[in-house]
Coordinates of C-alpha atoms in Angstrom, one line a residue:
Chain A
X1 CA 53.2 -3.2 -7.7
X2 CA 55.0 -0.3 -6.0
X3 CA 56.5 0.8 -9.4
X4 CA 53.1 0.9 -10.8
X5 CA 51.7 2.8 -7.9
X6 CA 54.5 5.4 -8.3
X7 CA 53.8 5.7 -12.0
X8 CA 50.1 6.3 -11.4
X9 CA 50.9 8.8 -8.6
X10 CA 53.3 10.6 -11.0
X11 CA 50.6 10.7 -13.7
X12 CA 48.0 12.1 -11.3
X13 CA 50.5 14.8 -10.2
X14 CA 50.9 15.8 -13.8
X15 CA 47.1 15.8 -14.2
X16 CA 46.8 18.0 -11.1
X17 CA 49.3 20.4 -12.5
X18 CA 47.9 20.4 -16.0
X19 CA 46.9 24.1 -15.9
X20 CA 50.5 24.9 -14.7
X21 CA 52.1 24.5 -11.3
X22 CA 51.9 28.2 -10.8
X23 CA 48.1 28.0 -10.6
X24 CA 48.3 25.2 -8.1
X25 CA 50.9 27.0 -6.0
X26 CA 48.7 30.2 -6.1
X27 CA 45.7 28.1 -4.8
X28 CA 47.8 26.8 -1.9
X29 CA 49.5 30.1 -1.1
X30 CA 46.5 32.4 -1.7
X31 CA 44.4 31.2 1.3
X32 CA 47.0 31.8 4.0
X33 CA 47.9 35.2 2.5
X34 CA 44.3 36.3 2.3
X35 CA 43.6 35.2 5.9
X36 CA 46.7 36.9 7.2
X37 CA 45.7 40.1 5.4
X38 CA 42.2 39.9 6.9
X39 CA 43.5 39.3 10.4
X40 CA 45.9 42.3 10.3
X41 CA 44.4 44.8 12.7
X42 CA 42.4 42.2 14.6
X43 CA 39.5 42.1 12.2
X44 CA 39.1 38.3 12.7
X45 CA 38.3 36.9 16.1
X46 CA 40.2 33.8 17.2
X47 CA 37.3 31.4 16.9
X48 CA 36.2 32.9 13.5
X49 CA 39.7 32.7 12.1
X50 CA 40.0 29.0 13.0
X51 CA 36.7 28.2 11.3
X52 CA 37.7 30.2 8.3
X53 CA 41.0 28.5 8.0
X54 CA 39.5 25.0 8.1
X55 CA 36.6 25.9 5.8
X56 CA 38.8 27.6 3.2
X57 CA 41.5 24.9 3.2
X58 CA 39.1 21.9 3.2
X59 CA 37.1 23.6 0.4
X60 CA 40.1 24.3 -1.8
X61 CA 41.8 21.0 -1.3
X62 CA 38.6 19.0 -1.9
X63 CA 38.4 20.4 -5.4
X64 CA 42.0 19.2 -6.3
X65 CA 41.3 15.4 -6.7
X66 CA 38.1 16.3 -8.6
X67 CA 40.3 18.1 -11.1
X68 CA 42.2 14.8 -11.7
X69 CA 38.9 13.0 -12.3
X70 CA 37.7 15.8 -14.4
X71 CA 40.6 15.3 -16.8
X72 CA 39.8 11.6 -17.0
X73 CA 36.2 12.3 -17.9
X74 CA 37.2 14.8 -20.6
X75 CA 37.5 13.6 -24.2
X76 CA 39.4 10.4 -24.6
X77 CA 41.9 10.9 -21.8
X78 CA 40.5 8.0 -19.8
X79 CA 42.0 5.7 -22.5
X80 CA 45.5 6.7 -21.2
X81 CA 44.7 4.6 -18.2
X82 CA 44.5 1.6 -20.5
X83 CA 47.8 2.4 -22.2
X84 CA 50.1 2.9 -19.2
X85 CA 51.8 -0.1 -17.7
X86 CA 50.0 0.1 -14.4
X87 CA 47.3 -2.3 -13.1
X88 CA 44.0 -0.9 -12.1
X89 CA 44.6 -1.6 -8.4
X90 CA 47.9 0.3 -8.8
X91 CA 46.1 3.3 -10.4
X92 CA 43.6 3.4 -7.6
X93 CA 46.4 3.1 -5.0
X94 CA 48.3 5.9 -6.7
X95 CA 45.2 8.1 -6.5
X96 CA 44.8 7.5 -2.8
X97 CA 48.5 8.2 -2.3
X98 CA 47.8 11.6 -4.0
X99 CA 45.0 12.2 -1.5
X100 CA 47.3 11.3 1.3
X101 CA 49.9 13.7 0.1
X102 CA 47.3 16.4 -0.3
X103 CA 46.0 15.7 3.2
X104 CA 49.4 16.1 4.7
X105 CA 49.9 19.4 2.8
X106 CA 46.5 20.6 4.1
X107 CA 47.6 19.6 7.6
X108 CA 50.8 21.6 7.3
X109 CA 49.1 24.6 5.7
X110 CA 46.5 24.5 8.5
X111 CA 49.2 24.7 11.1
X112 CA 50.9 27.5 9.3
X113 CA 47.7 29.5 8.9
X114 CA 46.8 29.0 12.6
X115 CA 50.2 30.3 13.6
X116 CA 50.4 33.1 11.1
X117 CA 46.9 34.6 11.6
X118 CA 47.1 35.2 15.4
X119 CA 50.7 36.4 15.2
X120 CA 49.8 38.9 12.4
X121 CA 47.0 40.3 14.6
X122 CA 49.1 40.4 17.7
X123 CA 47.2 37.5 19.5
X124 CA 48.9 34.6 21.2
X125 CA 48.8 31.1 19.7
X126 CA 46.1 28.9 21.1
X127 CA 47.1 25.4 22.4
X128 CA 44.5 23.6 20.2
X129 CA 46.4 24.4 16.9
X130 CA 47.4 20.8 16.2
X131 CA 44.0 19.5 17.1
X132 CA 42.3 21.9 14.7
X133 CA 44.8 20.8 12.0
X134 CA 44.0 17.2 12.6
X135 CA 40.3 17.8 12.5
X136 CA 40.7 19.8 9.3
X137 CA 42.6 17.0 7.8
X138 CA 40.0 14.4 9.0
X139 CA 37.2 16.5 7.5
X140 CA 39.0 16.6 4.2
X141 CA 39.7 12.9 4.2
X142 CA 36.1 12.1 5.1
X143 CA 34.8 14.2 2.2
X144 CA 37.2 12.5 -0.2
X145 CA 36.5 9.1 1.2
X146 CA 32.9 9.6 0.1
X147 CA 33.6 11.5 -3.1
X148 CA 36.3 9.3 -4.7
X149 CA 34.3 6.1 -5.0
X150 CA 31.4 8.2 -6.4
X151 CA 33.8 9.9 -8.9
X152 CA 35.0 6.5 -10.0
X153 CA 31.4 5.4 -10.6
X154 CA 29.6 8.5 -11.9
X155 CA 30.3 11.6 -14.0
X156 CA 31.4 14.7 -12.1
X157 CA 28.1 16.6 -12.4
X158 CA 26.2 13.6 -10.9
X159 CA 28.7 13.4 -8.1
X160 CA 28.1 17.0 -7.2
X161 CA 24.4 16.4 -7.2
X162 CA 24.7 13.4 -5.0
X163 CA 27.0 15.2 -2.5
X164 CA 24.9 18.3 -2.3
X165 CA 21.6 16.4 -2.4
X166 CA 22.9 14.0 0.3
X167 CA 23.9 16.9 2.5
X168 CA 20.5 18.5 2.1
X169 CA 18.6 15.2 2.8
X170 CA 20.8 14.5 5.9
X171 CA 20.3 18.1 7.2
X172 CA 16.6 18.0 6.6
X173 CA 16.3 14.6 8.2
X174 CA 18.2 15.8 11.3
X175 CA 16.0 18.9 11.6
X176 CA 12.9 16.8 11.2
X177 CA 14.1 14.3 13.8
X178 CA 14.8 17.1 16.3
X179 CA 11.3 18.5 15.7
X180 CA 9.5 15.1 15.7
X181 CA 11.2 13.3 18.5
X182 CA 9.4 15.3 21.3
X183 CA 6.1 14.6 19.7
X184 CA 6.8 10.8 19.3
X185 CA 8.8 9.9 22.4
X186 CA 7.7 10.2 26.0
X187 CA 9.4 12.7 28.2
X188 CA 11.3 10.1 30.2
X189 CA 12.8 8.6 26.9
X190 CA 13.9 12.1 25.8
X191 CA 15.5 12.7 29.2
X192 CA 17.4 9.4 28.8
X193 CA 18.6 10.4 25.4
X194 CA 19.8 13.8 26.7
X195 CA 21.7 12.1 29.5
X196 CA 23.5 9.8 27.1
X197 CA 24.4 12.6 24.8
X198 CA 25.7 14.8 27.6
X199 CA 27.6 11.9 29.0
X200 CA 29.3 11.3 25.7
X201 CA 30.1 15.0 25.4
X202 CA 31.5 15.2 28.9
X203 CA 33.6 12.1 28.3
X204 CA 35.1 13.5 25.2
X205 CA 35.7 16.9 26.9
X206 CA 37.4 15.1 29.8
X207 CA 39.5 13.1 27.5
X208 CA 41.0 16.3 26.1
X209 CA 41.9 17.5 22.6
X210 CA 44.5 14.7 22.1
X211 CA 41.8 12.0 22.5
X212 CA 39.6 13.9 20.0
X213 CA 42.4 14.0 17.5
X214 CA 43.1 10.3 18.1
X215 CA 39.4 9.5 17.5
X216 CA 39.6 11.6 14.3
X217 CA 42.5 9.7 13.0
X218 CA 40.9 6.3 13.7
X219 CA 37.7 7.4 11.9
X220 CA 39.8 8.7 9.1
X221 CA 41.7 5.4 8.7
X222 CA 38.5 3.4 8.7
X223 CA 36.9 5.8 6.2
X224 CA 39.9 5.6 3.8
X225 CA 40.0 1.8 4.0
X226 CA 36.3 1.4 3.2
X227 CA 36.6 4.0 0.5
X228 CA 39.6 2.4 -1.1
X229 CA 37.9 -1.0 -1.2
X230 CA 34.8 0.5 -2.8
X231 CA 36.9 2.5 -5.4
X232 CA 39.0 -0.6 -6.3
X233 CA 35.9 -2.7 -6.9
X234 CA 34.2 0.0 -9.0
X235 CA 37.3 0.7 -11.0
X236 CA 38.0 -2.9 -11.6
X237 CA 34.8 -3.3 -13.5
X238 CA 34.9 0.0 -15.3
X239 CA 35.3 0.3 -19.0
X240 CA 38.0 2.6 -20.1
Chain B
X1 CA 51.5 -21.4 -26.0
X2 CA 53.9 -20.3 -28.7
X3 CA 56.3 -17.7 -27.5
X4 CA 57.2 -16.8 -31.1
X5 CA 53.8 -15.3 -31.3
X6 CA 53.6 -11.6 -30.7
X7 CA 50.0 -11.9 -30.0
X8 CA 47.7 -14.8 -29.4
X9 CA 44.0 -14.3 -29.1
X10 CA 42.1 -17.5 -28.2
X11 CA 38.3 -17.8 -28.0
X12 CA 37.8 -14.3 -26.8
X13 CA 34.2 -13.3 -26.2
X14 CA 32.7 -10.2 -25.0
X15 CA 28.9 -9.7 -24.6
X16 CA 27.3 -6.3 -24.4
X17 CA 23.9 -5.5 -22.9
X18 CA 23.0 -3.9 -26.2
X19 CA 23.0 -7.4 -27.7
X20 CA 26.3 -7.0 -29.6
X21 CA 28.7 -9.9 -29.0
X22 CA 32.3 -10.3 -30.0
X23 CA 32.1 -14.0 -30.3
X24 CA 34.8 -16.6 -29.9
X25 CA 37.6 -14.7 -31.8
X26 CA 40.8 -16.6 -32.2
X27 CA 43.9 -15.6 -34.2
X28 CA 47.7 -15.4 -33.9
X29 CA 50.1 -12.7 -35.0
X30 CA 53.7 -14.1 -35.4
X31 CA 56.6 -11.9 -34.3
X32 CA 58.0 -9.8 -37.2
X33 CA 54.8 -9.2 -39.1
X34 CA 52.1 -6.6 -39.6
X35 CA 48.5 -7.6 -39.3
X36 CA 45.6 -5.5 -40.5
X37 CA 42.4 -5.7 -38.5
X38 CA 39.5 -5.0 -40.8
X39 CA 35.7 -5.0 -40.8
X40 CA 32.8 -2.6 -41.2
X41 CA 31.8 -0.1 -38.5
X42 CA 30.6 -1.8 -35.4
X43 CA 32.2 -5.1 -36.3
X44 CA 34.1 -5.3 -33.1
X45 CA 37.6 -4.2 -34.1
X46 CA 37.9 -1.5 -31.4
X47 CA 36.3 -3.9 -28.9
X48 CA 39.0 -6.4 -29.7
X49 CA 41.8 -3.8 -29.3
X50 CA 40.3 -2.7 -26.0
X51 CA 40.2 -6.3 -24.8
X52 CA 43.9 -6.8 -25.7
X53 CA 44.6 -3.7 -23.7
X54 CA 42.4 -4.9 -20.8
X55 CA 40.3 -1.7 -21.1
X56 CA 37.2 -3.8 -20.9
X57 CA 36.4 -7.1 -19.2
X58 CA 36.2 -10.2 -21.3
X59 CA 33.6 -12.9 -20.8
X60 CA 35.7 -15.8 -22.1
X61 CA 39.0 -16.6 -23.8
X62 CA 42.6 -15.8 -23.3
X63 CA 45.0 -13.2 -24.7
X64 CA 48.8 -13.6 -24.6
X65 CA 51.3 -11.0 -25.7
X66 CA 54.7 -12.4 -26.3
X67 CA 53.7 -15.4 -24.2
X68 CA 52.5 -13.3 -21.3
X69 CA 48.9 -13.1 -20.1
X70 CA 47.5 -9.7 -20.8
X71 CA 45.8 -9.5 -17.4
X72 CA 48.0 -11.5 -15.0
X73 CA 51.1 -9.8 -16.4
X74 CA 49.5 -6.6 -17.4
X75 CA 52.4 -4.3 -16.4
X76 CA 55.1 -6.3 -18.2
X77 CA 52.9 -6.7 -21.2
X78 CA 52.1 -2.9 -21.4
X79 CA 55.7 -2.0 -21.0
X80 CA 56.3 -3.7 -24.3
X81 CA 53.3 -2.2 -26.1
X82 CA 53.0 0.9 -28.1
X83 CA 49.5 2.2 -28.6
X84 CA 48.0 4.7 -31.0
X85 CA 44.3 5.5 -30.9
X86 CA 42.2 7.2 -33.6
X87 CA 42.1 10.3 -31.5
X88 CA 44.3 12.0 -28.9
X89 CA 44.4 10.5 -25.4
X90 CA 46.7 13.1 -23.7
X91 CA 45.4 15.9 -21.6
X92 CA 44.9 18.7 -24.1
X93 CA 46.5 21.4 -22.1
X94 CA 49.8 19.5 -22.0
X95 CA 52.7 20.5 -24.2
X96 CA 54.6 18.0 -26.2
X97 CA 57.4 18.4 -23.7
X98 CA 55.0 17.6 -20.8
X99 CA 53.8 14.5 -22.7
X100 CA 57.3 13.2 -22.7
X101 CA 57.9 14.1 -19.0
X102 CA 54.7 12.2 -18.2
X103 CA 55.3 9.2 -20.4
X104 CA 59.0 8.7 -19.9
X105 CA 58.8 7.5 -16.3
X106 CA 56.2 4.9 -17.4
X107 CA 58.7 2.9 -19.4
X108 CA 62.0 1.6 -18.3
X109 CA 63.3 1.6 -21.9
X110 CA 62.2 5.1 -22.7
X111 CA 64.7 6.7 -25.1
X112 CA 64.8 10.5 -25.1
X113 CA 66.9 10.6 -28.3
X114 CA 64.5 8.4 -30.2
X115 CA 61.6 10.5 -29.1
X116 CA 63.4 13.6 -30.1
X117 CA 64.2 12.1 -33.5
X118 CA 60.5 11.4 -34.1
X119 CA 59.5 14.9 -33.0
X120 CA 61.9 16.3 -35.6
X121 CA 60.8 13.8 -38.3
X122 CA 57.1 14.7 -37.6
X123 CA 57.7 18.4 -37.3
X124 CA 56.4 18.5 -33.7
X125 CA 57.5 21.4 -31.5
X126 CA 58.2 20.7 -27.9
X127 CA 56.4 23.8 -26.7
X128 CA 53.3 23.2 -28.7
X129 CA 50.2 22.3 -26.8
X130 CA 48.3 19.1 -27.7
X131 CA 45.0 21.0 -28.2
X132 CA 46.7 23.2 -30.8
X133 CA 47.9 20.3 -32.9
X134 CA 45.8 19.0 -35.8
X135 CA 44.3 15.6 -35.6
X136 CA 47.1 14.2 -37.8
X137 CA 49.8 15.8 -35.6
X138 CA 48.1 14.4 -32.5
X139 CA 48.3 11.0 -34.0
X140 CA 52.0 11.5 -34.8
X141 CA 52.6 12.5 -31.2
X142 CA 50.9 9.3 -30.0
X143 CA 53.0 7.4 -32.5
X144 CA 56.2 9.1 -31.3
X145 CA 55.4 8.0 -27.8
X146 CA 54.6 4.5 -29.0
X147 CA 57.9 4.2 -30.8
X148 CA 60.2 5.6 -28.2
X149 CA 60.2 2.9 -25.5
X150 CA 61.3 -0.1 -27.5
X151 CA 57.8 -1.6 -27.7
X152 CA 57.7 -5.0 -29.3
X153 CA 54.1 -4.8 -30.3
X154 CA 52.4 -1.8 -31.8
X155 CA 48.6 -1.6 -31.5
X156 CA 47.1 1.0 -33.7
X157 CA 43.3 1.7 -33.7
X158 CA 42.5 3.5 -37.0
X159 CA 45.8 5.4 -37.0
X160 CA 45.4 6.7 -40.6
X161 CA 41.9 8.1 -40.3
X162 CA 43.1 11.7 -39.7
X163 CA 46.1 11.6 -42.1
X164 CA 46.6 12.8 -45.6
X165 CA 48.1 10.5 -48.2
X166 CA 51.7 11.7 -47.6
X167 CA 51.4 11.1 -43.8
X168 CA 49.8 7.7 -44.4
X169 CA 52.7 6.8 -46.7
X170 CA 55.2 8.0 -44.1
X171 CA 53.4 5.9 -41.4
X172 CA 53.5 2.8 -43.5
X173 CA 57.2 3.3 -44.1
X174 CA 57.7 3.7 -40.3
X175 CA 55.8 0.5 -39.7
X176 CA 57.8 -1.4 -42.3
X177 CA 61.1 -0.2 -40.7
X178 CA 59.8 -1.0 -37.3
X179 CA 59.3 -4.7 -37.9
X180 CA 62.5 -5.0 -40.0
X181 CA 64.5 -6.7 -37.2
X182 CA 62.0 -9.6 -37.2
X183 CA 61.2 -9.3 -33.5
X184 CA 58.6 -6.6 -33.5
X185 CA 55.1 -6.7 -34.7
X186 CA 52.2 -4.4 -35.5
X187 CA 48.4 -4.9 -35.4
X188 CA 46.4 -2.0 -36.8
X189 CA 42.7 -1.6 -37.5
X190 CA 41.8 0.5 -40.5
X191 CA 39.1 1.3 -43.0
X192 CA 41.6 2.4 -45.6
X193 CA 42.4 -0.8 -47.4
X194 CA 45.1 0.8 -49.5
X195 CA 47.2 0.9 -46.3
X196 CA 46.7 -2.9 -45.9
X197 CA 47.6 -3.6 -49.6
X198 CA 50.9 -1.8 -48.9
X199 CA 51.9 -2.8 -45.4
X200 CA 50.0 -5.8 -44.0
X201 CA 51.3 -9.4 -44.1
X202 CA 48.3 -10.8 -42.4
X203 CA 44.6 -9.9 -42.3
X204 CA 42.1 -10.5 -39.6
X205 CA 38.6 -9.8 -40.8
X206 CA 35.8 -9.4 -38.3
X207 CA 32.2 -8.8 -39.2
X208 CA 29.1 -8.8 -37.0
X209 CA 31.3 -9.7 -34.0
X210 CA 32.5 -12.9 -35.6
X211 CA 35.9 -13.8 -37.0
X212 CA 35.5 -14.2 -40.8
X213 CA 39.1 -14.7 -41.8
X214 CA 42.5 -14.7 -40.3
X215 CA 45.6 -15.5 -42.2
X216 CA 48.0 -14.2 -44.9
X217 CA 46.8 -11.2 -46.8
X218 CA 47.4 -12.7 -50.2
X219 CA 45.5 -15.8 -49.4
X220 CA 42.6 -13.7 -48.3
X221 CA 42.1 -11.9 -51.6
X222 CA 43.1 -15.1 -53.6
X223 CA 40.4 -17.0 -51.8
X224 CA 37.6 -15.0 -53.5
X225 CA 36.4 -13.9 -56.9
X226 CA 33.9 -11.3 -57.9
X227 CA 31.5 -12.3 -60.6
X228 CA 29.8 -9.4 -62.4
X229 CA 26.9 -9.7 -64.8
X230 CA 23.7 -8.3 -66.2
X231 CA 20.3 -8.5 -64.3
X232 CA 19.3 -11.8 -66.0
X233 CA 22.7 -13.5 -65.6
X234 CA 22.4 -14.3 -61.9
X235 CA 21.9 -18.1 -62.3
X236 CA 20.7 -20.4 -59.6
X237 CA 24.2 -22.0 -59.5
X238 CA 25.8 -18.7 -59.0
X239 CA 23.3 -17.5 -56.4
X240 CA 23.8 -20.8 -54.5
X241 CA 27.6 -20.4 -54.4
X242 CA 27.5 -16.7 -53.6
X243 CA 29.1 -15.5 -50.4
X244 CA 27.6 -12.1 -50.9
X245 CA 25.5 -10.4 -53.6
X246 CA 25.1 -6.8 -54.5
X247 CA 22.3 -6.1 -57.0
X248 CA 21.8 -2.9 -58.8
X249 CA 19.6 -1.8 -61.7
X250 CA 22.0 -2.7 -64.5
X251 CA 23.4 -5.9 -63.0
X252 CA 25.0 -7.5 -60.0
X253 CA 28.3 -8.3 -58.2
X254 CA 28.6 -11.7 -56.6
X255 CA 31.4 -12.7 -54.3
X256 CA 32.2 -16.4 -54.5
X257 CA 35.0 -18.5 -53.1
X258 CA 37.6 -19.3 -55.7
X259 CA 37.3 -23.0 -54.9
X260 CA 33.6 -22.9 -55.8
X261 CA 34.1 -21.4 -59.3
X262 CA 34.3 -24.8 -61.0
X263 CA 30.9 -25.7 -59.6
X264 CA 29.3 -22.8 -61.3
X265 CA 28.2 -23.4 -64.8
X266 CA 29.8 -21.1 -67.4
X267 CA 32.4 -19.6 -65.2
X268 CA 35.7 -21.0 -66.4
X269 CA 39.0 -19.4 -67.3
X270 CA 42.6 -19.2 -66.3
X271 CA 42.6 -19.4 -62.5
X272 CA 38.9 -18.9 -62.7
X273 CA 39.5 -15.4 -64.0
X274 CA 37.8 -14.1 -67.2
X275 CA 36.8 -10.5 -67.3
X276 CA 36.1 -10.4 -71.0
X277 CA 33.1 -12.6 -70.9
X278 CA 29.8 -12.3 -69.2
X279 CA 29.3 -12.9 -66.4
X280 CA 32.8 -11.5 -65.9
X281 CA 35.0 -13.0 -63.2
X282 CA 37.5 -10.6 -61.6
X283 CA 39.9 -10.7 -58.7
X284 CA 38.4 -9.6 -55.4
X285 CA 39.9 -6.6 -53.6
X286 CA 39.7 -6.4 -49.8
X287 CA 37.0 -3.7 -50.2
X288 CA 35.0 -6.1 -52.4
X289 CA 35.2 -8.8 -49.8
X290 CA 34.1 -6.4 -47.0
X291 CA 31.4 -4.9 -49.1
X292 CA 29.9 -8.1 -50.3
X293 CA 30.1 -10.1 -47.1
X294 CA 28.0 -7.6 -45.2
X295 CA 24.3 -7.5 -45.7
X296 CA 22.8 -4.1 -46.4
X297 CA 19.3 -3.2 -47.6
X298 CA 18.8 -0.8 -50.5
X299 CA 17.8 2.7 -49.6
X300 CA 14.6 2.5 -51.5
X301 CA 13.5 -0.7 -49.7
X302 CA 13.8 -2.9 -52.8
X303 CA 15.8 -6.0 -53.0
X304 CA 18.7 -4.0 -54.5
X305 CA 21.8 -3.7 -52.3
X306 CA 24.0 -6.3 -50.8
X307 CA 23.0 -9.6 -49.3
X308 CA 25.5 -11.7 -47.3
X309 CA 25.0 -15.4 -47.7

């Protein structure tokens, strides 16, 4: 089994580097370099630079696994998965291993960026650097946990539609909820909801950033396990 | 289960929502032989190959490759398989060199020198990109990969479709050399029956999702005769014995089983053959058998065309 997983992982790495490793390296290096250049002279505030680092890295890394699926959906390349001596479960495991490696690279790059950007603008490092890195990694993993089973099931364009459409629907539903709740619920119920929400926030704040990071890791693990099971089931029944 | 069999397909069935069914196909390919998989378009040849490769789920049956179940022992089975499809399956931006770097770790028995030898034989440059290769050269690249890891069974899906006559000849030579040690086997689907005449020891003929014949190639063609005659020579005896009929304005071709010839009045001769009388009786080629065992309506809607009995 492990041999098969490593074979599949190796194949996915080759797919990822199909346009040349230079391109991939540029994508990884370009973001920190651009952020450092922007921060020179203090043009980025501390909070803005953290947000930009997380946003840029999660965005760039989220596209990478999609590249691998993209190749599979092009021409007859998916048939290669039927030729190689790797069981389907091994192929899915290999792909999640690739996601894991990318998540670790993202985590490290997030740490580097958070260190490089303040230093280049003459600001001190903030103590929440590792927490931000964990949360960036968790965000990335959550996105992939949703996207990967969809990519096993649907063509790329449809997955983009589902993801963007889903975000829009959830956003609209949340906005509608906020607007409608005061009209539907009595004031006492709203006050109770507010108390619960503030209690949760206070508890999390009291627990400190380490607890938040720990919670992020737990959520990440659960999401990956559920995603892996879904992907395996979908891919097992898929025609190559 | 016979371990001397390179490939054993038993009762394999696959149903599609479209209504097409590959129904209860059973055949064996002994080690050391080449089998041609033939049939008209849509007969189920590629479906069968994809089932052997576990690329699609089967609804019933079993497939064993050198005694190993193709699903339970998938990795070991595929380590011993070489596969060539009718079109390229590598990422098009890969170079030939990258194809080797990708495929070599997949197979414990990968032989760099053998791969290199085939690249030279086929005129493939290591730096050339897959997308820049012609269809024939892409097929040769797949073949080079299939032949470079000591595969015991080659599975080729329409491998000659993009090749000129010289390349097809070369491929047939390679396949003959490949099985020469008596331990390796080849199954290949094709529409080009000249390739079968030259290379195949066995034929498996599928039509309409059903197995029509499996066995030695010579017995396949020997089992049938083509009777040709004028429009008014298609007697009731002949029509009753026909496996397939093709009518045209000036006459007909009827495919009959050789064993049925003596039951048909006026069709006698040495081995049932007599092409100097009418209706004439001729040996059946593989093309004749495929053509006449598949129903087809005439383009003008008349009863001209082929009728499978």
